[in-house]
Amino acid sequence: MKNHSIKLTALTVAMLSSFHASAALYRIVEVTPPSSLTYGTDYKSSFGTAIEPADGSEDCFDSGTACYDGSDYAYILSGETRYQKTMAGQPVDGSSFKEEVPFGLYNYKDDVYLSSESDFSDYCSDELGYSTCDSWATVFWNERNRELTGTTVTAYPFMQSSGISDDTTTEMSSSLSLSMTTSSLFNSVVTGSTDSESYGFRLSFSNTDRRDSVIPNPSTSSTTTYPKVRAFKTKTYSSTDYTVGSVSTDFNTSDNNYTSKAAIWETGAAPTELPWKNSTNTSGDDYLAEGSIRDFVVNGSTIYAVGYNSYLNNRYYMTATVFTAPLSTYTSATWSQYLVKNAEVTSGDSNYSNTRLTGINDNLVAIGESKLDNDHASGGAYSNKLFVIPDVSTVSSGEVTGATYFSDGTGNIGFTGAGGHANAINNKNEIVGQIDTETSREVKGKPRRKRGFIYPYYDGSNDYDRAIFSNAAWILDDLTNGGTYSSANNAYRILSANDINDAGVIAATAIKCPGGYSATTNDSSCSGTEKTVAVQLIPIAGATSSDISARGYETTSVERKGGSFGFLGLAGLFGFLMYRRKK
């Protein structure tokens, strides 16, 4: 492959911006925690976690659809707060309550939950490679130590109050039987009137077992007592609510160690536990078996669930897995389990320390992530590589086929060694998440800048709204520049896109500069103090691809060498430039 060099000059950006008076594709609306609930007075960041589902016929890009009138939202956002600022583009959690295993890696028998600052430093050195691991570890350990020894809750949930009509007291959907207290953390979204579906998760904790003890919406009727249960997604089919997640069992109570199994259940019923891949043992060597379902759909009469499972090979490698079974007999059926070709972790010869599937839609398109291990750096980073599968029902030799990594050129997003998170996909094949936007080395260097993206994926048959995006993937900052809301939008840069509904509304996390950034460029400065806030990205009715104006850069050039277009902003920019030339 030839070595190309692409330069984007300030003049190029100016010329591009002069083609038309742009109006952007999205309006950014900040969502703050409601004042009616207690969150603590000193949280330093808030995050947009999930967005209320939409009816499949609703489209906020349609000029006849009103998704925000300046005071009332058509779709409600749920979020969460932290007591710390973000670090390396991520919330600071001592031990993430969204993971069965800290960092998706530490499933050791004797060290499941990080118990010292040196544990964090070792993880950073081994799996991230930063030269700043000492300071990185101190920040994370301080939060973990607060969880282990203090009585202060370190994260609070919230749901924006505007637009909620069925349960304004708890600010949760009454149909999901949820309550809101300061000792609980919920991130489920209200059930839409025409689409009974809950995104996110629910868990509870106490002062002595914060964020480690997890209890989902259903099931006090189980004969088994689970010390930990995680609920990631609830959907309704034929008037029955199904929830997927994981259930955990004590392995060693003195060390607070747990094994987990992927699970699915109906509301009020005991969970159906899915076995580990090729094993019935809870541990091998120094590692525990783990499993989890993160999302699912019912297609015809079959459940397709996605997540990860432990694969038997002494270390119990956690590998991306598709689980399938007939819906009518899922509680008694022998579930089929398929690994993902090119994302397998079945031995020490794999390039990855762990892989997972994170989402699936009604078209059976799935998204996932593969974490490079410390023997297989790519582009100077132990990246969390993103991939997409066009159809999880396509199986050959016992594996799901067709997985393509973004860094291999899929959608012209990413570059060799690009990392990030694939967070959500809607039924229009629009994928949102977070991705690196610079190519500097992380190994022996510092964390790269990350930003939220949208990728309108083409599955071979459905275009949906791809033309609005000029059939290209984009850094979301490039889609909020220009037009009526340009000045207000310029106070934000989108750090991560975390959920998207079928109407196109995105739940996101942004960096905010009060008063606005010094310019509309991506690398403009902030004269005030930046903070992390939850936002909705609301499509502007009637917007088209001709309204896109990439933000560009203040520096004289942005250069990257490699065999494909560089980071996402460049891919989007040049895709747009080619589109303009064809018109």
XYZ file of C-alpha atoms in Angstrom:
583
model
C 0.000 0.000 0.000
C 1.337 3.413 -0.897
C 2.173 5.917 1.770
C -0.014 8.962 1.274
C 0.210 12.312 2.991
C -2.905 14.436 3.394
C -2.706 18.052 4.467
C -5.604 20.237 5.448
C -4.676 23.904 5.386
C -6.498 26.824 6.898
C -7.113 28.091 3.342
C -8.806 24.800 2.439
C -11.124 25.146 5.422
C -11.918 28.744 4.529
C -12.693 27.765 0.926
C -14.907 24.919 2.053
C -16.823 27.147 4.446
C -17.423 29.709 1.716
C -19.372 27.318 -0.520
C -22.660 28.107 1.216
C -24.291 29.598 4.269
C -24.500 26.476 6.382
C -27.155 25.659 8.928
C -25.593 22.569 10.555
C -27.422 19.292 11.137
C -27.866 19.413 14.910
C -28.857 21.816 17.611
C -27.075 21.221 20.921
C -29.258 21.492 24.016
C -27.668 21.117 27.437
C -29.535 18.965 29.960
C -28.846 19.690 33.621
C -29.726 17.508 36.603
C -33.172 18.515 37.912
C -33.036 20.685 41.010
C -35.810 18.638 42.631
C -33.452 15.755 43.326
C -30.403 15.558 45.560
C -27.111 14.843 43.831
C -24.589 16.364 46.147
C -23.358 19.880 45.614
C -19.881 19.199 44.332
C -20.207 16.949 41.281
C -17.850 18.087 38.551
C -19.225 16.390 35.448
C -22.467 15.056 34.009
C -23.041 12.603 31.183
C -25.847 11.987 28.716
C -26.409 8.237 28.931
C -29.576 7.267 27.060
C -32.420 8.787 25.039
C -36.081 7.851 25.073
C -37.005 5.500 22.207
C -38.979 6.797 19.241
C -41.674 5.381 17.066
C -40.073 4.014 13.910
C -42.035 6.491 11.757
C -40.680 9.562 13.556
C -37.780 11.489 12.026
C -36.528 14.743 13.515
C -34.855 15.699 10.219
C -38.346 15.799 8.698
C -39.493 19.404 8.432
C -42.931 18.355 9.681
C -41.593 16.952 12.962
C -41.170 19.140 16.053
C -38.555 17.545 18.326
C -37.768 20.607 20.440
C -39.595 23.915 20.570
C -37.164 25.707 22.841
C -38.786 24.556 26.073
C -40.226 21.070 25.638
C -38.456 17.965 24.423
C -40.046 15.272 22.296
C -37.619 12.722 23.796
C -36.269 12.538 27.314
C -32.620 12.062 28.214
C -31.280 10.180 31.209
C -27.819 10.766 32.553
C -25.487 10.524 35.468
C -23.012 12.659 37.373
C -19.522 12.144 38.776
C -17.578 13.822 41.536
C -14.530 14.059 39.305
C -13.731 15.682 35.994
C -13.311 13.440 32.982
C -9.864 12.031 32.312
C -8.620 10.832 28.928
C -12.129 11.440 27.623
C -13.771 9.072 30.108
C -15.688 9.366 33.388
C -13.527 8.644 36.408
C -14.819 5.518 38.134
C -12.934 3.644 40.779
C -14.512 0.469 39.431
C -17.066 0.947 36.685
C -20.563 -0.126 37.690
C -21.254 -0.926 34.035
C -18.627 -3.665 33.909
C -18.791 -7.149 35.362
C -15.004 -6.981 35.443
C -12.979 -3.795 36.075
C -11.803 -2.367 32.748
C -13.166 -5.517 31.096
C -9.880 -7.195 31.997
C -9.248 -7.969 35.654
C -11.061 -11.255 36.091
C -8.358 -12.584 38.394
C -9.321 -14.821 41.297
C -7.451 -12.735 43.843
C -7.770 -9.232 42.398
C -11.168 -8.758 40.799
C -11.751 -5.388 42.411
C -8.755 -3.072 42.383
C -7.548 -2.648 45.932
C -4.505 -0.370 45.711
C -3.093 2.511 43.742
C -0.378 0.253 42.359
C -3.081 -1.954 40.793
C -4.283 1.019 38.784
C -0.741 1.983 37.850
C 0.003 -1.569 36.686
C -3.156 -1.624 34.584
C -2.287 1.700 32.987
C 1.280 0.640 32.223
C 0.329 -2.783 30.886
C -2.861 -2.006 28.963
C -2.691 1.721 28.103
C 1.036 2.416 28.070
C 0.821 6.112 28.968
C 3.919 7.893 30.231
C 1.566 9.605 32.690
C 0.418 6.417 34.467
C 1.409 7.604 37.938
C -0.868 10.637 37.804
C -3.562 8.639 35.969
C -3.513 5.974 38.677
C -3.710 8.518 41.487
C -6.915 10.045 40.123
C -8.622 6.685 39.684
C -7.386 5.281 42.979
C -8.645 8.313 44.897
C -12.121 7.600 43.562
C -11.854 3.877 44.212
C -10.628 4.498 47.739
C -13.584 6.803 48.335
C -15.885 3.956 47.301
C -14.153 1.392 49.488
C -13.734 3.413 52.674
C -16.163 6.318 52.595
C -19.899 6.766 52.810
C -20.201 9.248 49.959
C -21.997 8.112 46.849
C -19.745 8.922 43.917
C -22.304 8.916 41.091
C -25.910 10.037 40.851
C -28.507 9.440 38.160
C -30.849 12.004 36.688
C -33.562 12.251 34.125
C -34.570 15.564 32.668
C -37.954 16.576 34.031
C -39.274 18.491 31.026
C -41.694 16.429 28.992
C -42.332 13.673 31.545
C -46.036 13.370 32.223
C -46.621 9.927 33.684
C -44.503 10.077 36.847
C -43.114 13.483 37.679
C -42.363 12.615 41.284
C -39.817 9.908 40.615
C -38.992 11.223 37.153
C -39.027 7.675 35.895
C -41.580 5.709 33.921
C -44.158 4.261 36.270
C -44.672 1.358 33.882
C -41.147 0.208 34.654
C -41.838 0.240 38.396
C -38.753 2.294 39.141
C -38.163 4.560 42.098
C -35.557 7.221 42.635
C -33.590 7.585 45.835
C -30.135 8.876 46.643
C -29.012 5.307 47.344
C -29.916 4.019 43.895
C -28.494 4.527 40.444
C -30.788 4.161 37.453
C -30.095 4.731 33.821
C -33.240 3.413 32.212
C -35.191 5.671 29.906
C -38.920 6.274 30.107
C -41.004 3.944 28.012
C -42.338 5.596 24.883
C -46.092 5.514 24.345
C -45.718 3.657 21.059
C -42.539 1.710 21.716
C -42.197 -0.118 24.995
C -38.457 -0.193 25.298
C -36.006 0.724 28.017
C -32.403 1.620 27.295
C -29.632 1.590 29.838
C -29.272 -0.191 33.126
C -30.460 -0.132 36.704
C -28.542 -0.899 39.839
C -28.677 -0.199 43.552
C -26.001 0.190 46.160
C -25.578 0.944 49.845
C -22.987 2.818 51.850
C -21.134 -0.402 52.550
C -21.312 -1.871 49.053
C -21.542 1.041 46.675
C -21.906 0.304 42.984
C -20.784 -3.300 43.417
C -24.204 -4.681 44.366
C -26.531 -4.549 41.421
C -30.261 -5.285 41.314
C -32.301 -4.944 38.110
C -35.955 -4.178 37.503
C -37.422 -7.685 37.866
C -36.969 -10.552 39.943
C -37.363 -11.010 43.565
C -38.972 -14.361 42.823
C -35.738 -16.155 42.026
C -34.863 -19.025 44.346
C -31.198 -18.111 43.891
C -29.774 -15.107 45.690
C -27.456 -13.192 43.382
C -25.083 -10.737 45.035
C -24.787 -8.852 41.748
C -27.152 -8.481 38.812
C -26.760 -6.065 35.919
C -29.612 -5.098 33.617
C -28.546 -3.465 30.355
C -31.594 -3.499 28.090
C -35.328 -4.126 28.415
C -37.625 -4.605 25.410
C -41.223 -5.685 24.966
C -42.313 -8.367 22.529
C -45.910 -9.644 22.374
C -46.748 -7.694 25.544
C -43.972 -9.380 27.539
C -41.008 -7.452 28.943
C -37.625 -9.106 28.534
C -34.433 -7.870 30.155
C -30.850 -8.881 29.386
C -27.707 -8.494 31.436
C -25.719 -10.709 33.767
C -26.000 -12.450 37.122
C -23.033 -12.983 39.418
C -22.187 -15.537 42.054
C -19.721 -15.345 44.940
C -16.466 -17.099 44.161
C -14.577 -16.007 47.227
C -16.530 -13.807 49.612
C -13.467 -12.892 51.657
C -11.832 -11.400 48.552
C -15.121 -10.025 47.174
C -14.656 -11.994 43.939
C -17.470 -12.959 41.590
C -18.108 -14.961 38.475
C -20.815 -13.785 36.079
C -23.072 -15.438 33.528
C -24.978 -13.858 30.674
C -28.677 -13.818 31.542
C -32.158 -12.998 30.255
C -35.430 -12.841 32.152
C -39.038 -11.751 32.050
C -40.223 -9.190 34.561
C -40.857 -10.916 37.892
C -39.296 -14.203 36.775
C -36.018 -15.843 37.649
C -33.140 -15.166 35.242
C -32.208 -17.771 32.653
C -28.445 -18.174 32.967
C -26.433 -18.957 29.846
C -23.406 -21.236 30.290
C -19.866 -20.156 29.602
C -18.516 -21.108 26.211
C -17.230 -24.702 26.288
C -16.924 -24.819 30.070
C -18.820 -25.476 33.270
C -15.917 -24.538 35.568
C -15.955 -21.246 37.414
C -12.222 -20.732 37.174
C -9.002 -21.825 35.548
C -5.461 -20.990 36.621
C -5.826 -17.541 38.208
C -8.848 -16.362 36.240
C -12.614 -16.382 36.741
C -15.266 -17.098 34.136
C -17.451 -14.138 33.119
C -20.314 -13.470 30.715
C -22.747 -10.682 29.815
C -25.487 -9.714 27.362
C -25.519 -6.020 26.429
C -28.341 -5.883 23.862
C -30.808 -8.097 22.006
C -33.537 -8.221 19.379
C -36.210 -10.732 18.418
C -36.176 -11.491 14.702
C -39.037 -13.711 13.606
C -39.184 -16.315 16.339
C -35.511 -16.118 17.345
C -33.720 -14.118 20.022
C -30.399 -12.652 18.931
C -28.474 -11.444 21.969
C -25.001 -9.894 21.880
C -22.291 -9.343 24.454
C -19.352 -11.475 25.510
C -18.646 -14.803 27.144
C -15.681 -16.609 28.639
C -13.996 -19.092 26.373
C -12.340 -22.109 28.002
C -8.567 -21.951 27.750
C -7.338 -21.725 31.351
C -7.417 -17.918 31.338
C -11.117 -17.815 30.453
C -10.691 -15.225 27.753
C -13.649 -12.847 27.408
C -14.660 -12.845 23.763
C -17.427 -11.243 21.692
C -20.370 -13.648 21.446
C -23.746 -13.886 19.715
C -26.330 -15.914 21.680
C -29.420 -17.295 19.929
C -32.467 -19.342 20.976
C -36.165 -19.681 20.077
C -38.146 -17.038 21.936
C -40.894 -19.513 22.840
C -38.519 -21.906 24.624
C -35.662 -19.639 25.697
C -35.864 -20.703 29.351
C -35.333 -24.392 28.537
C -33.562 -24.324 25.174
C -29.891 -25.046 24.644
C -28.672 -21.668 23.452
C -26.380 -21.499 20.444
C -23.261 -19.404 21.008
C -21.127 -18.038 18.186
C -17.798 -16.281 18.386
C -17.070 -13.479 15.908
C -14.502 -14.141 13.212
C -11.631 -11.654 13.458
C -12.643 -10.808 17.034
C -11.909 -14.121 18.746
C -9.990 -14.302 22.011
C -9.467 -18.022 22.534
C -5.762 -18.206 23.347
C -2.716 -16.132 24.166
C -1.996 -15.910 20.433
C -4.861 -13.453 19.942
C -4.090 -9.786 19.333
C -6.697 -8.822 21.898
C -7.039 -8.980 25.663
C -10.844 -8.988 25.388
C -13.592 -8.311 22.842
C -17.300 -7.624 23.113
C -20.427 -6.800 21.172
C -22.165 -3.688 22.463
C -25.323 -3.289 20.361
C -27.633 -4.794 17.760
C -30.600 -3.460 15.789
C -33.677 -4.892 14.085
C -31.692 -5.321 10.846
C -29.341 -7.692 12.730
C -26.475 -5.226 12.305
C -24.237 -5.400 15.377
C -21.388 -3.252 16.707
C -18.498 -4.136 18.970
C -15.052 -3.424 20.370
C -11.736 -5.315 20.558
C -9.059 -4.252 23.059
C -5.515 -4.679 21.711
C -3.192 -6.296 24.249
C 0.235 -4.975 25.140
C 2.015 -7.221 22.649
C 0.096 -5.863 19.677
C 0.254 -2.083 19.664
C -1.067 -0.507 16.472
C -0.199 3.016 15.414
C 1.507 3.561 18.760
C -1.499 2.603 20.909
C -3.107 -0.366 22.657
C -6.358 0.734 21.116
C -9.928 -0.303 21.751
C -10.737 -1.015 18.086
C -14.314 -0.681 16.813
C -16.057 -3.033 14.408
C -19.414 -3.609 12.729
C -21.118 -6.831 11.588
C -23.638 -6.497 8.721
C -25.714 -9.555 9.713
C -25.175 -11.620 12.873
C -27.231 -14.469 11.423
C -24.487 -15.129 8.840
C -22.519 -18.002 10.355
C -19.744 -20.142 8.919
C -17.787 -22.873 10.730
C -19.434 -21.915 13.987
C -18.494 -18.229 13.815
C -20.368 -15.073 12.854
C -18.674 -13.641 9.767
C -18.400 -10.251 8.114
C -16.951 -8.191 10.990
C -15.046 -5.170 9.654
C -12.916 -2.872 11.780
C -13.337 0.861 11.412
C -9.554 1.238 11.308
C -9.505 -0.998 8.226
C -11.348 1.678 6.269
C -14.979 0.956 7.058
C -16.898 4.157 6.351
C -13.610 6.110 6.132
C -13.628 6.542 9.868
C -10.672 5.893 12.027
C -7.078 5.208 11.053
C -4.549 2.501 11.814
C -4.470 2.239 15.582
C -7.555 4.392 16.191
C -9.418 3.550 19.381
C -12.691 4.483 20.994
C -16.096 3.087 21.878
C -19.015 1.821 19.790
C -21.857 2.887 22.050
C -25.164 2.481 20.208
C -26.877 1.742 16.903
C -30.459 2.596 15.936
C -32.740 0.869 13.433
C -31.577 3.232 10.681
C -28.079 1.760 11.026
C -26.739 4.989 12.522
C -23.839 4.123 14.811
C -22.675 6.564 17.482
C -19.744 6.482 19.847
C -16.355 7.981 20.550
C -13.142 7.801 18.525
C -9.590 9.163 18.501
C -9.165 12.361 16.509
C -5.390 12.572 16.596
C -2.645 10.125 15.737
C -0.068 10.870 18.428
C 1.483 7.890 20.212
C -0.170 6.786 23.423
C 2.438 4.150 24.293
C 5.142 6.128 26.122
C 3.038 9.192 25.402
C -0.249 10.682 26.539
C -3.934 9.914 25.835
C -5.210 11.062 22.477
C -7.982 13.592 22.067
C -11.319 11.820 21.555
C -14.608 13.080 20.143
C -18.105 11.797 19.485
C -18.960 10.481 16.019
C -21.892 9.299 13.923
C -21.532 6.703 11.201
C -24.540 6.049 8.906
C -23.659 2.477 8.052
C -24.776 0.946 4.771
C -25.779 -2.697 5.226
C -26.078 -3.388 1.492
C -29.792 -2.729 1.114
C -31.026 0.224 3.196
C -29.969 3.853 2.759
C -32.293 5.433 5.355
C -30.976 8.960 6.137
C -27.483 8.448 4.751
C -27.893 11.177 2.116
C -28.311 13.758 4.884
C -24.782 12.868 6.002
C -23.474 12.848 2.425
C -23.136 9.071 2.847
C -20.151 9.565 5.170
C -19.193 9.297 8.805
C -18.539 12.481 10.761
C -17.125 13.866 13.944
C -20.260 15.364 15.469
C -18.549 18.714 16.054
C -18.511 19.118 12.264
C -22.295 18.746 12.153
C -23.056 21.506 14.687
C -21.329 24.399 12.889
C -23.161 27.256 11.185
C -26.672 28.580 10.885
C -29.165 29.809 13.485
C -27.689 27.847 16.393
C -24.022 28.239 15.488
C -23.147 30.678 18.267
C -24.862 28.620 20.975
C -23.446 25.380 19.565
C -19.950 26.846 19.627
C -19.952 26.627 23.425
C -19.706 22.829 23.113
C -17.465 20.143 21.694
C -18.996 16.650 21.667
C -16.850 14.313 23.744
C -18.913 11.150 23.261
C -22.196 10.122 21.645
C -23.765 7.489 23.911
C -27.204 6.655 22.495
C -29.369 7.422 19.461
C -33.046 6.735 18.838
C -34.801 6.079 15.524
C -35.869 9.729 15.275
C -32.187 10.686 15.176
C -31.913 12.339 18.616
C -28.577 11.651 20.314
C -27.770 11.479 24.019
C -24.225 12.799 24.326
C -21.566 14.161 26.615
C -19.933 17.462 25.735
C -17.112 19.688 26.886
C -18.557 23.147 27.519
C -16.753 26.471 27.368
C -18.977 29.050 29.108
C -19.356 32.005 26.763
C -18.180 29.977 23.789
C -14.850 28.998 22.279
C -12.589 31.607 20.711
C -13.422 30.377 17.195
C -15.531 27.738 15.505
C -12.501 25.557 14.744
C -11.911 22.195 16.387
C -8.763 23.340 18.180
C -9.974 26.757 19.329
C -9.210 27.895 22.862
C -11.448 28.554 25.861
C -10.819 31.620 27.987
C -12.920 30.219 30.829
C -12.995 26.892 32.670
C -14.236 23.967 30.623
C -16.604 21.460 32.183
C -18.241 18.208 31.111
C -22.019 18.322 30.608
C -24.876 16.161 29.324
C -26.469 17.282 26.073
C -29.056 16.284 23.529
C -28.165 16.603 19.861
C -31.468 17.376 18.176
C -31.672 17.155 14.371
C -32.599 20.415 12.673
C -35.791 19.889 10.691
C -35.226 20.216 6.962
C -31.430 20.063 7.179
C -29.583 18.363 4.307
C -26.002 17.508 3.444
C -25.589 20.954 1.891
C -25.854 22.387 5.397
C -22.689 20.644 6.602
C -19.631 22.799 7.219
C -16.638 21.101 8.828
C -15.112 23.148 11.622
C -11.538 22.862 10.422
C -8.418 23.754 12.415
C -6.648 26.950 13.395
C -3.240 25.392 12.832
C -1.757 25.850 9.380
C -1.892 22.152 8.591
C -3.022 18.835 9.916
C -0.952 15.995 8.560
C -1.141 12.260 8.891
C 0.549 9.543 6.893
C -1.035 6.226 6.062
C -2.959 4.266 3.510
C -6.404 5.746 4.112
C -7.987 9.065 4.973
C -6.925 10.163 8.423
C -9.061 10.673 11.460
C -12.809 10.982 11.271
C -12.944 14.741 10.783
C -10.758 14.501 7.692
C -12.762 11.619 6.303
C -15.955 13.564 6.747
C -14.464 16.742 5.351
C -13.046 15.172 2.214
C -16.154 13.075 1.714
C -18.130 16.294 1.788
C -15.684 18.050 -0.515
C -16.049 15.269 -3.088
C -19.813 15.498 -2.728
C -19.674 19.219 -3.487
C -17.579 18.574 -6.572
C -20.084 16.067 -7.939
C -23.065 18.395 -7.648
